[in-house]
């Protein structure tokens, strides 16, 4: 078993990982930027080390500084969390070369699946349906136009290296294609240093359904059922739930089997998420694999009762999974709301600042994953996520009732947060009926 882990992240996920390590008897090293100096969660780590100024490039994204911190503090492995360096193949490679464990997939699988065009090829090899679209990277707008006409509009142009909903453009006709092609390329280049794009048929009003998987070095690959993440704004998730409320047991099984086939085809190890779009006829199409733990992992933990971070660490320690697929069942319904420092009344513009008022909800069925507290300043430099509010109940109506009650209890001020927006969504009759798709928020709010 690993005995000392460096957490190369900040905020709620850093705290989540520190807690899991301590329950496993593993020592932790936290890293922090000058902006996070003095954060109380850092005191929970066995050691905390400053890696640079607030600017991510000089701290949380700075590979030499993080590797130096790992060397100085003599850790066995690094947990990257999500975001920052979690899907950076170069970082995983450097960890490997330095003899430091990387708690995530192997470099090759990560590289392959990090390229969305290659990932589509793997899915097709595994006989998993992909959204109709390009075989490879689009050379120019003329090629894009030719393909768009073959497939039929609407189409979506996507970044090969994409993530976080960036580098994507929906196109409805030839006239707007060239501008969208160039805009997607420019955005992808700026965000990922790689302007390569491909295109897919734009599925109209789909649900986003993803399968949580874990695989060990011995080739055991298990699924932990699905999450429905259709409540999105600008292709970014806001509310997630498990299970998907409309999936019949037979379809759930087919979806989870498909996810496992992709993972096996990619010779994937550790935790990953296979993402699909579900069309109106409940036909599913693979879109991508996220090669890390995800923000929304707690809903899966609540319904399955398994701690995914601990399982990640056990796999990275070289231990085979002791679980078998039949040991993994799901019970009840879990919902997660992402509480961001954003103003829903002002087009969700970021709302950083000092929190002077903070009261977290509690009671039966409520889990709050956060590092925030009264006196904490939400820095403008980082992601605006303040807290994840998760509820777990026997049925979906009960889970919705608990979530509404918990959202009403949750007091964060004076900065604006997405709590009122989440409450409105939770109260919408179509959400209550489970009739949601990825366009729900933009259409109704
Ligand atoms: P990212 O890696 O940037 O998050 P994804 O490929 O996971 O990008 O897509 C993010 C979201 O964008 C999806 O959940 C969905 O809402 C939308 N999307 C992506 N591809 C399509 C498509 N072919 N048709 C319709 N919506 C899509």
XYZ file of C-alpha atoms and ligand atoms in Angstrom:
472
model
C 0.000 0.000 0.000
C 1.125 3.570 -0.656
C 2.159 5.316 2.556
C 2.449 8.997 1.583
C 0.536 10.844 -1.143
C 0.850 14.390 -2.487
C -2.418 15.969 -3.539
C -1.772 18.133 -6.600
C -4.977 20.124 -6.362
C -6.867 22.550 -4.166
C -10.248 23.172 -2.588
C -12.949 20.586 -2.069
C -11.322 17.801 -4.068
C -7.991 18.221 -2.250
C -9.846 17.920 1.049
C -11.852 14.923 -0.224
C -8.619 13.112 -1.125
C -6.891 14.032 2.161
C -9.834 12.550 4.080
C -9.807 9.307 2.075
C -6.045 8.923 2.615
C -6.333 9.386 6.341
C -9.044 6.751 6.590
C -6.658 4.407 4.778
C -3.809 5.296 7.150
C -1.895 7.122 4.414
C -0.018 10.372 5.107
C -0.796 13.363 2.936
C 1.088 16.323 1.566
C -0.979 19.276 0.384
C 0.336 21.898 -2.008
C -0.978 25.438 -2.134
C -0.543 28.695 -3.989
C -0.055 32.010 -2.209
C -3.757 32.708 -2.793
C -4.694 29.617 -0.750
C -2.224 30.210 2.069
C -3.858 29.696 5.461
C -6.810 27.692 4.119
C -7.987 25.546 7.068
C -8.140 22.337 5.005
C -4.363 22.557 4.587
C -3.993 21.950 8.314
C -5.645 18.554 7.887
C -2.781 17.396 5.687
C 0.305 16.023 7.426
C 2.382 18.553 5.566
C 1.573 21.540 3.363
C 3.954 23.176 0.963
C 3.679 26.425 -0.980
C 4.338 25.958 -4.685
C 4.064 29.524 -5.954
C 1.913 32.550 -6.706
C -1.839 32.518 -7.318
C -1.505 32.269 -11.093
C -2.139 28.601 -12.013
C 0.774 28.486 -14.450
C 3.073 29.286 -11.571
C 1.499 26.913 -9.049
C -1.175 24.250 -9.622
C -0.225 23.822 -13.283
C 3.508 24.134 -12.755
C 4.936 20.646 -13.240
C 8.531 21.332 -12.087
C 7.281 22.897 -8.851
C 4.885 20.063 -8.103
C 7.488 17.418 -8.859
C 9.982 19.283 -6.643
C 7.426 19.356 -3.842
C 6.909 15.612 -4.267
C 10.665 14.961 -4.186
C 11.274 17.167 -1.132
C 8.424 15.618 0.836
C 9.322 12.106 -0.218
C 5.900 10.888 -1.342
C 5.177 7.583 -3.112
C 2.486 8.972 -5.372
C 0.542 12.021 -6.551
C -3.231 12.264 -6.725
C -4.131 14.904 -9.325
C -7.857 15.203 -8.477
C -9.808 16.682 -11.408
C -8.946 19.684 -13.580
C -5.421 21.166 -13.421
C -2.940 18.374 -14.322
C -5.359 15.445 -14.012
C -5.512 14.793 -17.754
C -2.058 16.043 -18.651
C -0.238 13.105 -20.247
C 3.115 14.908 -20.011
C 2.692 15.205 -16.256
C 1.808 11.521 -15.861
C 4.871 10.654 -17.955
C 7.173 12.816 -15.820
C 5.788 11.215 -12.645
C 6.531 7.808 -14.137
C 10.058 8.832 -15.153
C 10.728 10.224 -11.668
C 9.526 7.028 -10.022
C 6.527 8.761 -8.444
C 3.202 6.961 -8.703
C 0.428 8.744 -10.615
C -3.016 7.918 -9.262
C -4.773 7.551 -12.561
C -4.484 5.586 -15.783
C -1.281 4.576 -17.542
C 0.326 7.090 -19.864
C -0.628 5.257 -23.076
C -4.327 4.850 -22.278
C -4.447 8.456 -21.127
C -2.850 9.728 -24.320
C -5.146 7.648 -26.501
C -8.376 8.600 -24.757
C -7.349 12.238 -24.293
C -7.545 12.518 -28.069
C -11.270 12.450 -28.811
C -10.774 11.271 -32.391
C -8.670 8.321 -31.184
C -11.212 7.637 -28.443
C -13.964 7.404 -31.075
C -11.845 4.864 -32.974
C -11.433 2.776 -29.819
C -15.188 2.860 -29.186
C -15.878 1.718 -32.740
C -13.344 -1.101 -32.349
C -15.177 -2.121 -29.171
C -18.417 -2.187 -31.202
C -19.864 0.730 -29.276
C -21.939 3.190 -31.314
C -20.403 6.652 -31.777
C -22.148 9.806 -32.975
C -21.898 9.896 -36.803
C -19.051 12.260 -37.737
C -15.475 12.628 -38.897
C -13.052 9.720 -38.985
C -10.138 11.998 -38.165
C -9.088 15.610 -37.681
C -10.668 18.062 -40.152
C -8.049 19.574 -42.462
C -10.019 22.726 -43.339
C -13.484 24.271 -43.516
C -14.098 22.857 -46.999
C -13.701 19.322 -45.683
C -15.973 20.190 -42.765
C -18.626 21.500 -45.149
C -18.483 18.419 -47.351
C -18.891 16.114 -44.351
C -21.614 18.280 -42.781
C -23.638 17.955 -45.983
C -23.162 14.198 -46.066
C -24.266 13.808 -42.442
C -26.882 16.559 -42.533
C -27.181 19.656 -40.323
C -27.181 20.460 -37.446
C -23.620 19.422 -36.666
C -21.252 20.244 -33.817
C -17.575 21.117 -34.272
C -15.491 19.897 -31.335
C -11.892 20.186 -30.164
C -9.880 16.958 -30.379
C -8.188 17.888 -27.096
C -11.443 19.301 -25.690
C -12.712 19.537 -22.151
C -14.960 21.729 -20.047
C -17.236 22.450 -22.986
C -14.615 24.638 -24.707
C -13.826 24.635 -28.423
C -17.347 23.571 -29.408
C -19.703 25.183 -31.934
C -23.112 24.039 -33.117
C -23.683 24.768 -36.813
C -27.052 24.784 -38.594
C -26.119 25.559 -42.201
C -23.333 26.103 -44.752
C -23.468 29.878 -44.286
C -22.348 29.830 -40.656
C -19.957 26.902 -40.966
C -16.722 28.686 -41.829
C -16.984 31.221 -38.977
C -17.873 28.463 -36.494
C -15.009 26.279 -37.744
C -12.502 29.106 -37.244
C -13.950 30.106 -33.870
C -13.810 26.538 -32.540
C -10.224 26.163 -33.781
C -9.117 29.442 -32.205
C -10.813 28.621 -28.903
C -9.300 25.119 -28.860
C -5.864 26.496 -29.661
C -6.090 29.063 -26.860
C -7.459 26.581 -24.308
C -5.489 23.427 -25.118
C -2.576 24.580 -27.288
C -4.025 22.355 -30.004
C -6.417 23.739 -32.575
C -7.373 20.365 -34.100
C -11.122 19.919 -34.491
C -13.521 17.229 -35.706
C -17.259 17.200 -36.211
C -20.241 15.143 -35.123
C -23.901 15.116 -35.938
C -25.562 17.380 -33.370
C -27.996 15.169 -31.489
C -31.119 17.198 -30.788
C -32.218 17.381 -27.146
C -30.198 14.411 -25.898
C -29.606 13.342 -22.342
C -26.016 13.182 -21.140
C -25.571 9.821 -19.438
C -22.177 8.580 -18.261
C -20.916 5.358 -16.738
C -18.433 5.242 -13.852
C -15.820 2.534 -14.258
C -12.832 1.259 -12.333
C -10.239 -1.165 -13.655
C -7.178 -2.747 -12.065
C -3.817 -3.830 -13.512
C -4.992 -7.418 -13.802
C -7.638 -6.541 -16.354
C -10.642 -6.566 -14.011
C -12.959 -3.797 -15.154
C -16.098 -2.966 -13.195
C -18.861 -0.446 -13.719
C -20.583 1.512 -10.956
C -23.712 2.303 -12.969
C -24.600 5.600 -14.566
C -25.121 9.271 -13.824
C -27.506 11.539 -15.688
C -25.808 14.916 -16.191
C -28.306 16.522 -18.555
C -28.738 19.674 -16.495
C -26.058 21.774 -18.126
C -25.382 25.362 -19.023
C -23.089 26.015 -21.990
C -22.164 22.319 -22.087
C -21.068 22.497 -18.415
C -22.791 20.318 -15.829
C -24.844 21.962 -13.058
C -26.860 19.134 -11.489
C -26.165 15.403 -11.699
C -28.081 12.378 -10.501
C -27.850 8.621 -10.291
C -29.501 6.537 -11.571
C -30.732 8.043 -14.845
C -34.465 8.365 -14.113
C -35.749 7.106 -17.471
C -33.432 4.172 -18.139
C -35.012 0.710 -18.162
C -32.948 -2.025 -16.520
C -32.184 -3.700 -19.863
C -30.921 -0.442 -21.417
C -28.878 0.325 -18.285
C -27.180 -3.041 -18.634
C -26.413 -2.452 -22.323
C -24.965 0.976 -21.579
C -22.773 -0.274 -18.736
C -21.581 -3.239 -20.834
C -20.644 -0.835 -23.641
C -18.628 1.298 -21.204
C -16.726 -1.761 -20.003
C -15.952 -2.770 -23.610
C -14.414 0.674 -24.279
C -12.325 0.483 -21.099
C -11.059 -3.001 -21.925
C -10.278 -2.049 -25.521
C -8.174 0.899 -24.248
C -6.423 -1.334 -21.649
C -7.481 1.273 -19.137
C -6.517 1.179 -15.459
C -7.970 3.154 -12.498
C -11.125 5.308 -12.384
C -12.673 6.659 -15.544
C -15.972 7.831 -16.936
C -17.375 6.782 -20.279
C -19.728 9.485 -21.547
C -22.677 8.926 -23.859
C -25.520 10.901 -25.367
C -28.942 9.293 -25.244
C -31.273 10.368 -28.053
C -35.051 10.628 -27.883
C -35.431 6.958 -28.842
C -33.088 6.016 -25.979
C -30.365 5.041 -28.454
C -26.958 5.778 -26.958
C -23.836 7.125 -28.633
C -20.339 7.250 -27.140
C -18.842 10.760 -26.940
C -15.694 10.560 -24.810
C -13.840 9.092 -21.841
C -12.746 11.250 -18.915
C -9.549 9.728 -17.578
C -9.835 10.909 -13.963
C -12.164 11.150 -10.995
C -15.015 13.528 -11.761
C -16.651 16.376 -9.870
C -19.908 14.413 -9.751
C -18.428 11.153 -8.375
C -20.256 11.508 -5.001
C -23.661 10.612 -6.476
C -22.222 7.264 -7.520
C -20.694 6.796 -4.068
C -24.053 7.459 -2.426
C -26.045 4.960 -4.516
C -23.400 2.216 -4.602
C -21.899 2.698 -1.129
C -18.342 2.478 -2.504
C -15.651 5.093 -1.886
C -14.220 5.738 -5.341
C -11.184 7.697 -4.134
C -10.135 4.858 -1.838
C -10.570 2.390 -4.688
C -8.421 4.623 -6.928
C -5.669 4.576 -4.293
C -5.910 0.809 -3.828
C -5.588 0.253 -7.574
C -2.623 2.656 -7.772
C -1.021 0.673 -4.954
C -1.020 -2.321 -7.285
C -3.736 -4.181 -5.404
C -6.248 -6.077 -7.533
C -9.907 -5.139 -7.052
C -11.442 -7.442 -4.490
C -14.906 -6.520 -5.692
C -16.810 -8.423 -8.333
C -19.491 -6.915 -10.546
C -22.213 -8.746 -8.632
C -21.043 -7.017 -5.418
C -21.873 -3.623 -6.880
C -25.513 -2.755 -6.522
C -27.281 0.592 -6.471
C -29.793 1.776 -3.976
C -32.084 4.754 -4.031
C -31.474 8.052 -5.789
C -28.682 10.589 -5.308
C -28.621 14.134 -6.674
C -25.758 16.640 -6.654
C -26.011 20.409 -7.084
C -22.868 22.349 -7.882
C -22.823 25.531 -5.828
C -20.755 28.081 -7.724
C -19.826 31.668 -6.896
C -21.791 32.997 -9.853
C -24.708 35.363 -10.178
C -27.642 33.608 -11.887
C -29.403 36.958 -12.286
C -26.441 38.384 -14.156
C -25.911 35.650 -16.761
C -23.942 33.526 -14.284
C -21.035 35.961 -14.210
C -18.369 34.986 -11.645
C -18.912 36.458 -8.201
C -15.708 36.031 -6.209
C -15.204 37.673 -2.818
C -15.252 37.241 0.932
C -17.855 34.927 2.484
C -19.014 36.559 5.722
C -22.071 34.412 6.164
C -21.917 30.625 5.818
C -24.276 27.970 7.127
C -24.192 24.498 5.583
C -27.258 22.255 5.523
C -27.338 18.916 7.335
C -29.748 16.272 8.503
C -30.666 12.862 7.075
C -29.587 12.185 3.519
C -27.376 15.267 3.114
C -23.659 15.385 2.223
C -21.691 18.584 1.635
C -18.288 18.348 -0.054
C -16.568 21.684 0.418
C -13.588 23.496 1.856
C -15.505 26.784 2.160
C -16.434 28.431 5.468
C -17.192 31.794 6.992
C -14.204 34.062 6.412
C -13.091 32.271 3.243
C -12.422 34.408 0.188
C -13.386 32.908 -3.165
C -10.438 33.897 -5.363
C -11.158 35.151 -8.886
C -8.201 33.141 -10.197
C -9.758 29.700 -9.791
C -12.842 27.738 -10.693
C -15.948 29.207 -9.086
C -17.056 25.946 -7.400
C -17.662 26.609 -3.687
C -19.421 23.432 -2.627
C -21.106 20.288 -3.862
C -24.397 19.524 -2.187
C -25.364 15.875 -2.460
C -28.499 14.160 -1.219
C -29.444 10.480 -1.088
C -32.944 9.111 -0.565
C -34.974 6.019 -1.354
C -36.907 7.555 -4.237
C -36.458 10.445 -6.675
C -39.352 12.528 -5.286
C -37.860 12.172 -1.800
C -34.391 13.088 -3.077
C -35.815 16.194 -4.771
C -37.612 17.181 -1.557
C -34.444 16.731 0.505
C -32.401 18.709 -2.024
C -34.875 21.583 -1.999
C -34.900 21.617 1.782
C -31.081 21.526 1.904
C -30.720 24.277 -0.718
C -33.083 26.448 1.304
C -30.992 25.856 4.441
C -27.725 26.626 2.666
C -26.701 30.218 3.444
C -23.705 31.736 1.697
C -23.292 35.498 1.547
C -22.885 38.203 0.594
C -21.425 36.801 -2.621
C -23.965 35.525 -5.123
C -24.204 31.786 -5.726
C -26.056 29.348 -7.969
C -28.274 28.187 -5.059
C -31.361 30.109 -6.318
C -30.866 28.734 -9.846
C -30.608 25.164 -8.535
C -33.783 25.692 -6.477
C -35.671 26.917 -9.538
C -34.549 23.931 -11.588
C -35.450 21.487 -8.792
C -38.923 23.043 -8.658
C -39.603 22.904 -12.388
C -42.360 20.422 -13.226
C -40.386 18.912 -16.132
C -37.374 18.310 -13.883
C -39.665 16.708 -11.315
C -41.043 14.432 -14.046
C -37.499 13.578 -15.148
C -38.125 15.051 -18.587
C -34.771 16.738 -19.016
C -32.162 17.024 -21.725
C -28.973 19.006 -22.249
C -30.947 21.970 -23.611
C -33.346 22.107 -20.625
C -31.672 24.994 -18.791
C -31.159 27.212 -21.842
C -34.761 26.617 -23.017
C -36.502 27.150 -19.693
C -34.456 29.752 -17.814
P -16.148 18.292 -23.014
O -15.075 17.271 -22.967
O -15.683 19.648 -23.440
O -16.998 18.323 -21.771
P -18.078 16.560 -24.376
O -17.738 15.849 -25.612
O -18.079 15.769 -23.109
O -17.107 17.839 -24.208
O -19.487 17.261 -24.529
C -19.992 18.123 -23.531
C -21.470 18.381 -23.770
O -21.656 18.975 -25.056
C -22.335 17.138 -23.793
O -22.718 16.739 -22.500
C -23.505 17.624 -24.604
O -24.358 18.449 -23.845
C -22.842 18.495 -25.652
N -22.521 17.694 -26.863
C -21.329 17.162 -27.190
N -21.393 16.485 -28.360
C -22.668 16.584 -28.781
C -23.397 16.094 -29.924
N -22.796 15.377 -30.876
N -24.721 16.390 -30.029
C -25.345 17.124 -29.067
N -24.724 17.617 -27.976
C -23.399 17.355 -27.833
